[in-house]
Short mmCIF file of C-alpha atoms in Angstrom, two decimals:
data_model
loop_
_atom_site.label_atom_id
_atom_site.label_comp_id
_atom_site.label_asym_id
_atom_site.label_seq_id
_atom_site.Cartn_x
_atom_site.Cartn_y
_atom_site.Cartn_z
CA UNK A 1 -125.16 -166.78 74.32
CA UNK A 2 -128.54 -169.07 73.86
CA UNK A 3 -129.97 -171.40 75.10
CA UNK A 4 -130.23 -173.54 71.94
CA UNK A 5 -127.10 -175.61 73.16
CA UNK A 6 -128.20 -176.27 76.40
CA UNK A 7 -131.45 -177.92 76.41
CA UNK A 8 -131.96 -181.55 75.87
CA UNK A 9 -134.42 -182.86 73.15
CA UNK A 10 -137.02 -184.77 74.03
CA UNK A 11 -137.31 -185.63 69.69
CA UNK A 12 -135.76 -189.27 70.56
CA UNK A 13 -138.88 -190.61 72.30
CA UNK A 14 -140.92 -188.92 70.05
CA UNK A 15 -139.58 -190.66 67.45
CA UNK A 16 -139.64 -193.82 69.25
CA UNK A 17 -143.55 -193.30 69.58
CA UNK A 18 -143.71 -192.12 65.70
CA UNK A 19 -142.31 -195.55 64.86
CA UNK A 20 -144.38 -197.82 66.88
CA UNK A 21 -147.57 -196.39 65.76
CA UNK A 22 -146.55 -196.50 62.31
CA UNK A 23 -145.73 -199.93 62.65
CA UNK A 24 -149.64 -200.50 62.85
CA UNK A 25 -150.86 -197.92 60.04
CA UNK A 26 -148.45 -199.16 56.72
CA UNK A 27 -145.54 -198.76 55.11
CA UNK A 28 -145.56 -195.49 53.88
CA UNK A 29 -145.79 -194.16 57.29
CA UNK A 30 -142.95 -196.84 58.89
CA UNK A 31 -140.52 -195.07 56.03
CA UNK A 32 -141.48 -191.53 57.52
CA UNK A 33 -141.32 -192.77 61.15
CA UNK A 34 -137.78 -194.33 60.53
CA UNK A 35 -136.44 -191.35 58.91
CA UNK A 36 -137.84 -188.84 61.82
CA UNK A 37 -136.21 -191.39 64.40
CA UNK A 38 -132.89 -191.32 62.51
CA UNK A 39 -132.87 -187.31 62.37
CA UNK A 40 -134.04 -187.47 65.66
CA UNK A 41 -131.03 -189.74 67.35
CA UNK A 42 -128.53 -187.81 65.09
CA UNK A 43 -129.78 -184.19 66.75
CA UNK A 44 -129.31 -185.96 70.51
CA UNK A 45 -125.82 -186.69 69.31
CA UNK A 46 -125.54 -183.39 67.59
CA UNK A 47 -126.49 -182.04 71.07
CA UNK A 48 -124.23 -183.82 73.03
CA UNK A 49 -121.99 -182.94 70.78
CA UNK A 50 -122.66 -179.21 70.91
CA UNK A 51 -122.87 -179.50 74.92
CA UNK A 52 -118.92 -180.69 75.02
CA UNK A 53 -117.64 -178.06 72.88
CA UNK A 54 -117.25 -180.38 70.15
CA UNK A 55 -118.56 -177.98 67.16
CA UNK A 56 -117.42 -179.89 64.01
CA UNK A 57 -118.46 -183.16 64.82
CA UNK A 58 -122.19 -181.37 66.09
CA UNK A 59 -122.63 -179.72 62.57
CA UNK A 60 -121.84 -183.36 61.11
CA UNK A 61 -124.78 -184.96 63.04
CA UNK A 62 -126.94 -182.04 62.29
CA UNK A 63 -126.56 -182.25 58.75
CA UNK A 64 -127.37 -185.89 59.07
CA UNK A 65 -129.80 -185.40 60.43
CA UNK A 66 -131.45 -182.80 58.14
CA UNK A 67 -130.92 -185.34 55.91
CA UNK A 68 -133.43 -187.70 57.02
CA UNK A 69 -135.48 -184.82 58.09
CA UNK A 70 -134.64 -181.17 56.19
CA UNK A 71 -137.93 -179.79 58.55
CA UNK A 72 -136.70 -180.57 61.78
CA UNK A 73 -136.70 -177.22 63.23
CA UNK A 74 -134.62 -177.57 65.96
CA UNK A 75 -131.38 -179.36 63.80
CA UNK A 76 -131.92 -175.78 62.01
CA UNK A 77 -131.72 -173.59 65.02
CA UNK A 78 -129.30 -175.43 66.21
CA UNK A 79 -126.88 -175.54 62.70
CA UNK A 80 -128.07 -171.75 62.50
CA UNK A 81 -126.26 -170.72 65.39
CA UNK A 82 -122.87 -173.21 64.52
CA UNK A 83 -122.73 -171.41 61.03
CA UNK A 84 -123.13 -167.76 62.64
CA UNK A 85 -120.19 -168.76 64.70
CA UNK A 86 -118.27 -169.75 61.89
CA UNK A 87 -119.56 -166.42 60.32
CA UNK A 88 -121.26 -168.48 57.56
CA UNK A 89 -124.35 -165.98 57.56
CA UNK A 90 -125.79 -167.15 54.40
CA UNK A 91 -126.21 -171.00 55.72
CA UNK A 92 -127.44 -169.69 58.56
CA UNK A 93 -130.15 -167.62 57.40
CA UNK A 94 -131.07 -170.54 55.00
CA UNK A 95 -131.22 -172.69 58.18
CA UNK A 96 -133.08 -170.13 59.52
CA UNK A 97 -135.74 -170.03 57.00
CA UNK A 98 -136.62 -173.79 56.75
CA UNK A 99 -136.93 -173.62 60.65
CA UNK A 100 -139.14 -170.37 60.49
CA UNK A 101 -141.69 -172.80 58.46
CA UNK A 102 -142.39 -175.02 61.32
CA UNK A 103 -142.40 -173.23 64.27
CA UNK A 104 -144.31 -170.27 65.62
CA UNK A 105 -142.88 -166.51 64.87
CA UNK A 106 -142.62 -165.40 68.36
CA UNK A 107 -140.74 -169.16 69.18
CA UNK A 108 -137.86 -167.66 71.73
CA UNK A 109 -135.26 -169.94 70.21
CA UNK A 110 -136.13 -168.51 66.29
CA UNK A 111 -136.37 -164.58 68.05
CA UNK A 112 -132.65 -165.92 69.62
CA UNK A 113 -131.14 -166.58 66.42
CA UNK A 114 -132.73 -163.83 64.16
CA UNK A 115 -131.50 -161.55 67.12
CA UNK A 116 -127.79 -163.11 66.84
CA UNK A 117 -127.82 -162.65 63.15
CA UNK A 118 -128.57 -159.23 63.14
CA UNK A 119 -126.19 -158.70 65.55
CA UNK A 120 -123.53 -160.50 63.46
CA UNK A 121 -124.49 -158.63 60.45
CA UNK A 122 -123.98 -155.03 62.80
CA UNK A 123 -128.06 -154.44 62.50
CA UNK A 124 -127.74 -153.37 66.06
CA UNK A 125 -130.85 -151.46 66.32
CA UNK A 126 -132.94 -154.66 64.97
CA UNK A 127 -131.41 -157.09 67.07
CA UNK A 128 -131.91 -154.91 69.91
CA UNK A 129 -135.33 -154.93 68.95
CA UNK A 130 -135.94 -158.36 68.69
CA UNK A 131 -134.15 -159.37 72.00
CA UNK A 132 -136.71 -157.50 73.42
CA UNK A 133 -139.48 -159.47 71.99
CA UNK A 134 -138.64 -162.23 73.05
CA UNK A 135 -137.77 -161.12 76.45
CA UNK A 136 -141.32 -158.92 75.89
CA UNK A 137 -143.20 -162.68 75.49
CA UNK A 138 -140.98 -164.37 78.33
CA UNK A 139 -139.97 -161.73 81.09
CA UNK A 140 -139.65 -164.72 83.34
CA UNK A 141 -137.57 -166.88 80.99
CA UNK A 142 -133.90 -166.54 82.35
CA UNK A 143 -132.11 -167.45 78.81
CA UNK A 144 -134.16 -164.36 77.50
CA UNK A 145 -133.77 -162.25 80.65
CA UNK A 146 -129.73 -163.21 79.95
CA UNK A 147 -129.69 -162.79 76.34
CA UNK A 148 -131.24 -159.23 75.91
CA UNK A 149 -128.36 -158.49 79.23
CA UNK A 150 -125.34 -159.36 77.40
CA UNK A 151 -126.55 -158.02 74.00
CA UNK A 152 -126.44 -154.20 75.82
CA UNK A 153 -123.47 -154.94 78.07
CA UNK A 154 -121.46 -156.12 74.91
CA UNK A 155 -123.16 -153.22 73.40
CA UNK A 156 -121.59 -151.06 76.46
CA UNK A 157 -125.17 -149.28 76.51
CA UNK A 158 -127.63 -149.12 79.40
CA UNK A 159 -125.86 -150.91 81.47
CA UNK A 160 -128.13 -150.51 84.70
CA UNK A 161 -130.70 -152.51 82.66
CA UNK A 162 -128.30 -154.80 81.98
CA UNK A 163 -127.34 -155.40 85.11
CA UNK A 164 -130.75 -155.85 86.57
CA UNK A 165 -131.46 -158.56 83.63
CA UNK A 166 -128.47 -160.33 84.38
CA UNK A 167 -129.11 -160.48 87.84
CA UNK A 168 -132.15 -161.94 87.66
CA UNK A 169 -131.15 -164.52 85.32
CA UNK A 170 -128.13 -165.74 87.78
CA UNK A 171 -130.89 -165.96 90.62
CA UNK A 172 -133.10 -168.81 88.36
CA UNK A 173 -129.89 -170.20 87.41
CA UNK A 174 -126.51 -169.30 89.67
CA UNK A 175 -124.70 -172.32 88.34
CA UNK A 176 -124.61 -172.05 84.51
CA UNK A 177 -121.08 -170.26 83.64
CA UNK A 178 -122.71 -168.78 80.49
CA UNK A 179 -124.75 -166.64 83.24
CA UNK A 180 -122.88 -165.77 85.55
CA UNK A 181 -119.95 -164.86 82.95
CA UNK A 182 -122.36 -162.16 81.94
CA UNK A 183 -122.97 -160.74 85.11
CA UNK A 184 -118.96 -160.46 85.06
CA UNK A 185 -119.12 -158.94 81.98
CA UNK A 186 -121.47 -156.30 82.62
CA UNK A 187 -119.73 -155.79 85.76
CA UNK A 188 -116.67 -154.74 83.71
CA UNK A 189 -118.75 -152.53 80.97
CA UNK A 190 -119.71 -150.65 84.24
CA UNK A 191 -116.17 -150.92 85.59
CA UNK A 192 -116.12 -152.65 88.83
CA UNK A 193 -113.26 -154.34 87.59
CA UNK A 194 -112.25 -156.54 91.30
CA UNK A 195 -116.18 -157.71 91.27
CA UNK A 196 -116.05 -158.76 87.52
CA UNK A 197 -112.46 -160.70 88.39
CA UNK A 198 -114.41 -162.42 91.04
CA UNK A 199 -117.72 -163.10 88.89
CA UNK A 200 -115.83 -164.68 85.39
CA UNK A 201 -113.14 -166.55 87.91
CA UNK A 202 -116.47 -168.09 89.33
CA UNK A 203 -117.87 -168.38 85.98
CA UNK A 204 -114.33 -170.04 84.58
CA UNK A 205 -115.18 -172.78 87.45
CA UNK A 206 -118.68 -173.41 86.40
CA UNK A 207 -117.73 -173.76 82.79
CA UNK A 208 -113.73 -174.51 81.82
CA UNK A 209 -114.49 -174.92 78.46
CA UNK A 210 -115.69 -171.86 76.66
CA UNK A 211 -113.52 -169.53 75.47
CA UNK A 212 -115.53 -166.83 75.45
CA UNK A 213 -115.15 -166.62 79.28
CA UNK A 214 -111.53 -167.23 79.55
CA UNK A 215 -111.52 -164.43 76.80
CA UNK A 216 -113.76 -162.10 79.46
CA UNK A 217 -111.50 -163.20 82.29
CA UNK A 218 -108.21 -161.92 80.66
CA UNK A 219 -109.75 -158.74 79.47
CA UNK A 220 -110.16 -158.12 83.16
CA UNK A 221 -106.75 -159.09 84.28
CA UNK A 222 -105.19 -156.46 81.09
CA UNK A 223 -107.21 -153.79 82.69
CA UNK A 224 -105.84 -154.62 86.26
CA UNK A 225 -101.94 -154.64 84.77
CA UNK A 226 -101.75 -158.37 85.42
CA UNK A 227 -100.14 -159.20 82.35
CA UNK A 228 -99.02 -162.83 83.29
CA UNK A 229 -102.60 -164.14 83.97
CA UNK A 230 -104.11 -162.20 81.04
CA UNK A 231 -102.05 -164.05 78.93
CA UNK A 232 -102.19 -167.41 80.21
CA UNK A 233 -106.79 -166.88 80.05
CA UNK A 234 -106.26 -165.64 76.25
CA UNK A 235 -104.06 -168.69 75.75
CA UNK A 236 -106.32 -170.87 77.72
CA UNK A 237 -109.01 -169.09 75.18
CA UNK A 238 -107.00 -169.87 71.91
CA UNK A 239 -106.65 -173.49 73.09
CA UNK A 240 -110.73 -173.83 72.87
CA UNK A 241 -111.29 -172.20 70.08
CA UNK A 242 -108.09 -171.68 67.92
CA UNK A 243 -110.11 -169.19 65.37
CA UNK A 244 -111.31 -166.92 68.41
CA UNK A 245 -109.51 -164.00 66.39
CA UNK A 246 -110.47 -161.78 69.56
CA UNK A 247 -108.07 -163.96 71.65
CA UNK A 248 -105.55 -163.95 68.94
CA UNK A 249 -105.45 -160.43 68.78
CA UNK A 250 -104.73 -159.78 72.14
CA UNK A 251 -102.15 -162.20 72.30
CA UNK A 252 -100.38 -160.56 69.87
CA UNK A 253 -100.49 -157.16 71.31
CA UNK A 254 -98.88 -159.43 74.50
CA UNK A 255 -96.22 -160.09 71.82
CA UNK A 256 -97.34 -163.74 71.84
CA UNK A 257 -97.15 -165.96 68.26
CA UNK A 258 -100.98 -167.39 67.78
CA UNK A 259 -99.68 -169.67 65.13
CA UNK A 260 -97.04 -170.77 67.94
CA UNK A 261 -98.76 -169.42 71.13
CA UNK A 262 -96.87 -172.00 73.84
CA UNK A 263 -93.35 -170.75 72.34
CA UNK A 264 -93.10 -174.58 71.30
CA UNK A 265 -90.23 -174.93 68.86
CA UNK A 266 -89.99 -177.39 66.08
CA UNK A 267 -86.52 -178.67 67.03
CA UNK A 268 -84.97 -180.90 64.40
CA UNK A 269 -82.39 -183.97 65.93
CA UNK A 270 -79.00 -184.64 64.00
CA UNK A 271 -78.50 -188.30 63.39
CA UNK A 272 -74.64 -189.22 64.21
CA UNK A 273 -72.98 -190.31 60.85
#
């Protein structure tokens, strides 16, 4: 989980500012003005976009976007981490690299993706390693605090670090779900199963729309033999992200269709002759 998706850009006005002085110093620079305002308003829409769970039409607006301006750094980070979802690591690290060209090395939100792509690629040891650096160069920074915690709790390793990283992370910030849905998570790695139930139900309030939560949230309820509401969070899972193949597995084993996971039936009507 990062961060990228939930802060606002303040690009837009700097755009806006980018075109009025150009206005004043030629043409050449009113054509490179208007085309970082355009990239600009398409990564505030690609943001919005990203903030309501609305994935596809976020990676159109970023690629707009590009398009007017293929160095915006943050329309990289930000289609970086939409292509590692999609497990499109090779547009992602391309991404990756024009970003990497305009920002600083040790920039949390590059350290966040490199981290996530090593992770997705199963280099554990450097992703590890990298979490830490950019926890190392922000130990008060909550996202980082909350990313290097759910990297080891998903790792099911040193969990008493975790927890402690988590923690403080759901202090700064006790109302964002993706938080406090790790410190449920943890919480289950470490098997205080009736505390995690309570944390990702909380969590589930806070944010209704990932998946990855509801996901969490049924993993619990298997573990606790409540079968019913396991199935009814992985379904609630599948519904937000129908290629969550972690979701879809489990439903299976629940003998649930994924292609058909409501037991809706395409029932055909006979017309009287």
């Amino acid at each position: 989980m990062t961060a990228t998706g939930r802060r606002r850009s303040s690009l837009l006005y700097a755009g806006l500012a980018l075109l009025v002085t150009a206005s004043t110093t030629g043409c050449s620079r009113l054509v490179d003005a208007q085309a970082r305002f355009f990239a600009a308003s398409h990564y505030n829409r690609a943001v919005e976009a990203y903030i309501q769970h609305r994935h596809a039409a976020a990676q159109r607006e970023l690629r707009k976007s590009l398009r007017f301006d293929p160095s915006h750094p943050e329309a990289n980070l930000l289609l970086a981490q939409l292509y590692l979802r999609d497990e499109k690591y090779a547009e992602a690290s391309e991404c990756l690299r024009r970003a990497r060209k305009h920002v600083a090395e040790d920039s949390p939100d590059v350290l966040f993706t490199l981290a996530d792509l090593y992770d997705r690629a199963g280099k554990y040891a450097e992703a590890e390693a990298t979490y830490r650096k950019a926890y190392r160069g922000n130990p008060t920074n909550p996202v980082a605090q909350n990313n290097l915690g759910y990297f080891l709790a998903n790792r099911d390793r040193k969990l008493d670090e975790a927890l402690e990283l988590i923690r403080s992370a759901v202090k700064s910030r006790p109302h964002d779900g993706s938080f406090v849905d790790s410190l449920g998570w943890v919480q289950y790695r470490r098997g205080s199963l009736d505390e995690a139930s309570k944390l990702l139900s909380r969590a589930k309030e806070l944010d209704p729309d990932t998946a990855e939560i509801h996901y969490h949230l049924g993993i619990v309820y298997r573990d606790l033999n409540r079968a019913d509401d396991a199935r009814t969070e992985f379904l609630h899972a599948f519904d937000r992200d129908p290629d969550f193949q972690l979701a879809r597995d489990e439903l299976r084993k629940l003998g649930e269709d994924p292609r058909n996971p409501h037991g809706k039936r395409n029932e055909t009507t006979t017309e009287p002759r």
